[in-house]
Tab-separated table of C-alpha atoms and ligand atoms in Angstrom:
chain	number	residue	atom	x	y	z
A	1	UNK	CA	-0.890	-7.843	22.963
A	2	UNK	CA	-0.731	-8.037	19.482
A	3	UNK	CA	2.871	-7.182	18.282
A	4	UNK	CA	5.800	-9.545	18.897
A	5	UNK	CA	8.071	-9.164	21.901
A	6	UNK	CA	10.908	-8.097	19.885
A	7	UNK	CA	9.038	-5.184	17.969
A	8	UNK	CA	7.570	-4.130	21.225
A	9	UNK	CA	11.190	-4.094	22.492
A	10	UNK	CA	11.972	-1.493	19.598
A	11	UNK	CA	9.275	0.494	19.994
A	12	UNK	CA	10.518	1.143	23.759
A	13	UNK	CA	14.070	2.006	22.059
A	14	UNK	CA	12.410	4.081	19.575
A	15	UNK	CA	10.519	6.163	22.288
A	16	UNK	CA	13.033	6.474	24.260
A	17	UNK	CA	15.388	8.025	21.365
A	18	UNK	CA	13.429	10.824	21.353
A	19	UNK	CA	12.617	14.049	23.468
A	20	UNK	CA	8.995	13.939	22.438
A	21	UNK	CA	6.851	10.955	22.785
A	22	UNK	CA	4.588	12.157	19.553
A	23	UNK	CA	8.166	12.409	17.433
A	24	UNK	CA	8.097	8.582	18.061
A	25	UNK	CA	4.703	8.066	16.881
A	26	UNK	CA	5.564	7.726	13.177
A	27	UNK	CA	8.662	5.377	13.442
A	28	UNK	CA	6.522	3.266	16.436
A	29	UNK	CA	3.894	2.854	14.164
A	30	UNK	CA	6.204	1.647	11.004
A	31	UNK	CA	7.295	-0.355	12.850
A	32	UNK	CA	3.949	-2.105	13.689
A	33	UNK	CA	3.233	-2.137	9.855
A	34	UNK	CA	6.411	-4.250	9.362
A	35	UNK	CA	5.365	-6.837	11.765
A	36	UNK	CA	1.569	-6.849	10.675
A	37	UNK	CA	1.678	-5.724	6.854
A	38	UNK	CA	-1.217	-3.262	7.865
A	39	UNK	CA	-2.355	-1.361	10.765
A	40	UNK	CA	-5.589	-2.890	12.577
A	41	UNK	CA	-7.008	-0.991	15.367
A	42	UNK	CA	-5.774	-3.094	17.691
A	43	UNK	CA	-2.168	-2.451	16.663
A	44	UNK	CA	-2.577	1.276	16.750
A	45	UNK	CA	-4.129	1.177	19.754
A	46	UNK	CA	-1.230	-1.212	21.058
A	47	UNK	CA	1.202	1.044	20.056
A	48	UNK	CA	0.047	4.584	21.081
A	49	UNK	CA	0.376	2.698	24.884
A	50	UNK	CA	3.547	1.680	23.869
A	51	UNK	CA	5.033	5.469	22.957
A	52	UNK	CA	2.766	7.167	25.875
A	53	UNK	CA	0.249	9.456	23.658
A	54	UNK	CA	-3.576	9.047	24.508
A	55	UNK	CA	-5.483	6.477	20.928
A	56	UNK	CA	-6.832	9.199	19.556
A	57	UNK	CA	-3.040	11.163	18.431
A	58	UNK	CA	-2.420	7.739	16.742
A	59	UNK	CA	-5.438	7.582	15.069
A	60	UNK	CA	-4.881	10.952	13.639
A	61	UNK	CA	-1.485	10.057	12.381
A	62	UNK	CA	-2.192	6.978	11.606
A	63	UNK	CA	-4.968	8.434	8.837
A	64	UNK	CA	-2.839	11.074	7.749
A	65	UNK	CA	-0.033	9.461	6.529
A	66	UNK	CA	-0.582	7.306	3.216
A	67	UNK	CA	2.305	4.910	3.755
A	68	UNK	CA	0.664	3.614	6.590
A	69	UNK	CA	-1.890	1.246	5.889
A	70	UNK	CA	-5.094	0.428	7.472
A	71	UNK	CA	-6.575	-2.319	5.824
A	72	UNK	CA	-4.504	-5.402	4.630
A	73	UNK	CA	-3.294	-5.509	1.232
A	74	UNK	CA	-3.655	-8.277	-1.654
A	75	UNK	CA	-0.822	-10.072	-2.482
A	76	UNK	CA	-0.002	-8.203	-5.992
A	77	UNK	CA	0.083	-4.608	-5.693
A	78	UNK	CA	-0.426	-2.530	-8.910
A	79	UNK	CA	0.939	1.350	-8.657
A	80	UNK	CA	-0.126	3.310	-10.868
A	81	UNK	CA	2.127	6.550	-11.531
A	82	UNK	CA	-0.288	10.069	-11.830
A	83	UNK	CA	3.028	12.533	-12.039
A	84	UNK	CA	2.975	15.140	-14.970
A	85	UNK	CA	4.844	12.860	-17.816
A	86	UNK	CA	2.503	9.708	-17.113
A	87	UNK	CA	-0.275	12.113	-16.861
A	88	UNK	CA	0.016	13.512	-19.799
A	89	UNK	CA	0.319	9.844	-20.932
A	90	UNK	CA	-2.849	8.450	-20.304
A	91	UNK	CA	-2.182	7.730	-16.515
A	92	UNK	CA	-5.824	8.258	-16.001
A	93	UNK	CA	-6.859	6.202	-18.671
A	94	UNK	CA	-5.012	3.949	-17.618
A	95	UNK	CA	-5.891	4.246	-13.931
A	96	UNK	CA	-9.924	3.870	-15.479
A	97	UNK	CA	-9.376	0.731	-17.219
A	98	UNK	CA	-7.709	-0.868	-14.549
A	99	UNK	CA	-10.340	0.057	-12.423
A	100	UNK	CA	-12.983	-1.398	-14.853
A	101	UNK	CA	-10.923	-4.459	-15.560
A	102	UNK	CA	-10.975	-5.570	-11.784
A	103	UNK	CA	-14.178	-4.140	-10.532
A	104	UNK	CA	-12.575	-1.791	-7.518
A	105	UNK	CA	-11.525	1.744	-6.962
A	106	UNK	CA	-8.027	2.782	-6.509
A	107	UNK	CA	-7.093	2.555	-3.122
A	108	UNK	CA	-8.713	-0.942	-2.984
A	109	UNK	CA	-8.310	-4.499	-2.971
A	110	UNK	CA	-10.393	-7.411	-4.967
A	111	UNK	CA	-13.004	-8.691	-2.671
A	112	UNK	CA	-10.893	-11.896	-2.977
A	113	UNK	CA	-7.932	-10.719	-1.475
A	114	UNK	CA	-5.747	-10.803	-4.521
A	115	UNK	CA	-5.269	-7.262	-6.225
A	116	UNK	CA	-4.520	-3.888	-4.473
A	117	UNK	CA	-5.400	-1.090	-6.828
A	118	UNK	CA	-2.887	2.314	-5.982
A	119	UNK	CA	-3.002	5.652	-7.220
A	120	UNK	CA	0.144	7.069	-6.640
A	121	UNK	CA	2.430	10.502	-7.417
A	122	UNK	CA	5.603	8.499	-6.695
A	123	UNK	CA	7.360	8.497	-9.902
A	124	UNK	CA	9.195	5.632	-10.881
A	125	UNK	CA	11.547	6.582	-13.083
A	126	UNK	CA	9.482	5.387	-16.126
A	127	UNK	CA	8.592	8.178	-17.028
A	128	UNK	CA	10.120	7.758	-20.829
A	129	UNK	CA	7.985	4.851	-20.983
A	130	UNK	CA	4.944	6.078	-19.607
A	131	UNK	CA	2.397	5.721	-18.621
A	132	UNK	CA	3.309	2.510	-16.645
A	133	UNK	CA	2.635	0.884	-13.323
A	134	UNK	CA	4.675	-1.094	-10.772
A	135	UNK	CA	3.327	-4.728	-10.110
A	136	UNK	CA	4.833	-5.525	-6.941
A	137	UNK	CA	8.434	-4.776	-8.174
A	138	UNK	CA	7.826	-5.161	-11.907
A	139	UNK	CA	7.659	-2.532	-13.706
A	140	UNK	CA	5.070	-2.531	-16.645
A	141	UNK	CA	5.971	0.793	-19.226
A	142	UNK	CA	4.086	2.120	-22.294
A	143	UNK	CA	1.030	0.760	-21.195
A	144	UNK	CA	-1.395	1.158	-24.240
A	145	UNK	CA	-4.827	0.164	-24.035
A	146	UNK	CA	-3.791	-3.032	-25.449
A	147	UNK	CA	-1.006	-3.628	-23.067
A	148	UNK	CA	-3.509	-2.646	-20.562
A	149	UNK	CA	-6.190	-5.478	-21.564
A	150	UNK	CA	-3.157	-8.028	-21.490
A	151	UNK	CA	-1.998	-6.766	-17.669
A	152	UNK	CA	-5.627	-7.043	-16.894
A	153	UNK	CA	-5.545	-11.084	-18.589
A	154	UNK	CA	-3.060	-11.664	-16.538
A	155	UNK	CA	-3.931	-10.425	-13.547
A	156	UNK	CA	-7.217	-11.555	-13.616
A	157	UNK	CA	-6.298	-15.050	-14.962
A	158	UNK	CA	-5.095	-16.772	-12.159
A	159	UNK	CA	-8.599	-15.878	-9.724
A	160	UNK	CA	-10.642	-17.129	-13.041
A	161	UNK	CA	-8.870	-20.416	-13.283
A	162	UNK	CA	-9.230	-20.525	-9.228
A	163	UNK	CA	-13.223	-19.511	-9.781
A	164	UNK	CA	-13.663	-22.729	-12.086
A	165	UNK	CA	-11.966	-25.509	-9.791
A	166	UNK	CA	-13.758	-24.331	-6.803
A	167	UNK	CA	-16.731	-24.545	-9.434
B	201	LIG	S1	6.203	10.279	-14.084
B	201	LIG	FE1	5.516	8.284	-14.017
B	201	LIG	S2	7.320	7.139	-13.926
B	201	LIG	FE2	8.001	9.163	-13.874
């Protein structure tokens, strides 16, 4: 067993809230992200035998759904905003340079663990100072390309200066 006691304990309650097993799925495995911070196999696996439905239905949902996560996530997380007003912004622009500037696609993390590149259509409600990205819960507006190349300093600065002492 992989989850806790006490999140197992709410997935129970959670399955048992509901007339269908499946219609607990989605909460169960939320629930397993909260403990874990991502889903591994093992938890997904954990919890479809937890709500009753065969692996494979919580694969399925598992993949569908992009707040659920399947691989674990660096510890700064950089959304960038693709609605309309940051798209006609330069969102992809911006989304490029980014891209370039840490050496991974959106939708992935530095080999180092560190930086979790997202593409996302949430919009912030930045949009007057688009385009712009979330940093973990900072919000970064009216990112130029020159406000871009200083984002990218800093978030590249701290995994330099950490390259040179291990050097
Ligand atoms: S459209 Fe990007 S913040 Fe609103």
């Amino acid at each position: 067993m992989m989850l806790s006691a006490e999140t197992q304990e709410k997935i129970r309650a959670e399955t048992e809230r509901y007339p269908s097993r499946r219609t607990a799925l989605l909460p169960a495995l939320k629930l397993a992200q909260e403990e874990r911070g991502y889903l591994p196999p093992e938890a997904v696996a954990e919890v479809a035998e937890l709500v009753g439905v065969s692996h494979a239905a919580a694969w399925e949902l598992a993949t569908f759904y992009s707040m659920l996560r399947l691989e674990p996530e660096g510890r700064v997380r950089v959304e960038v905003c693709v609605q309309l007003p940051c798209a006609l912004a330069g969102a992809e622009r911006l989304l490029r340079d980014l891209s370039a500037g840490l050496g991974i696609a959106p939708g992935q993390t530095t080999p180092d663990g560190e930086v979790t590149l997202i593409r996302t259509p949430e919009c912030f409600g930045a949009c007057h100072r688009a385009p712009m990205a979330r940093v973990n819960e900072v919000y970064r507006e009216s990112l130029t390309p020159e406000a871009t190349q200083q984002l990218l300093q800093e978030l590249n600065a701290p995994r330099q200066q950490g390259r040179e002492s291990a050097a």
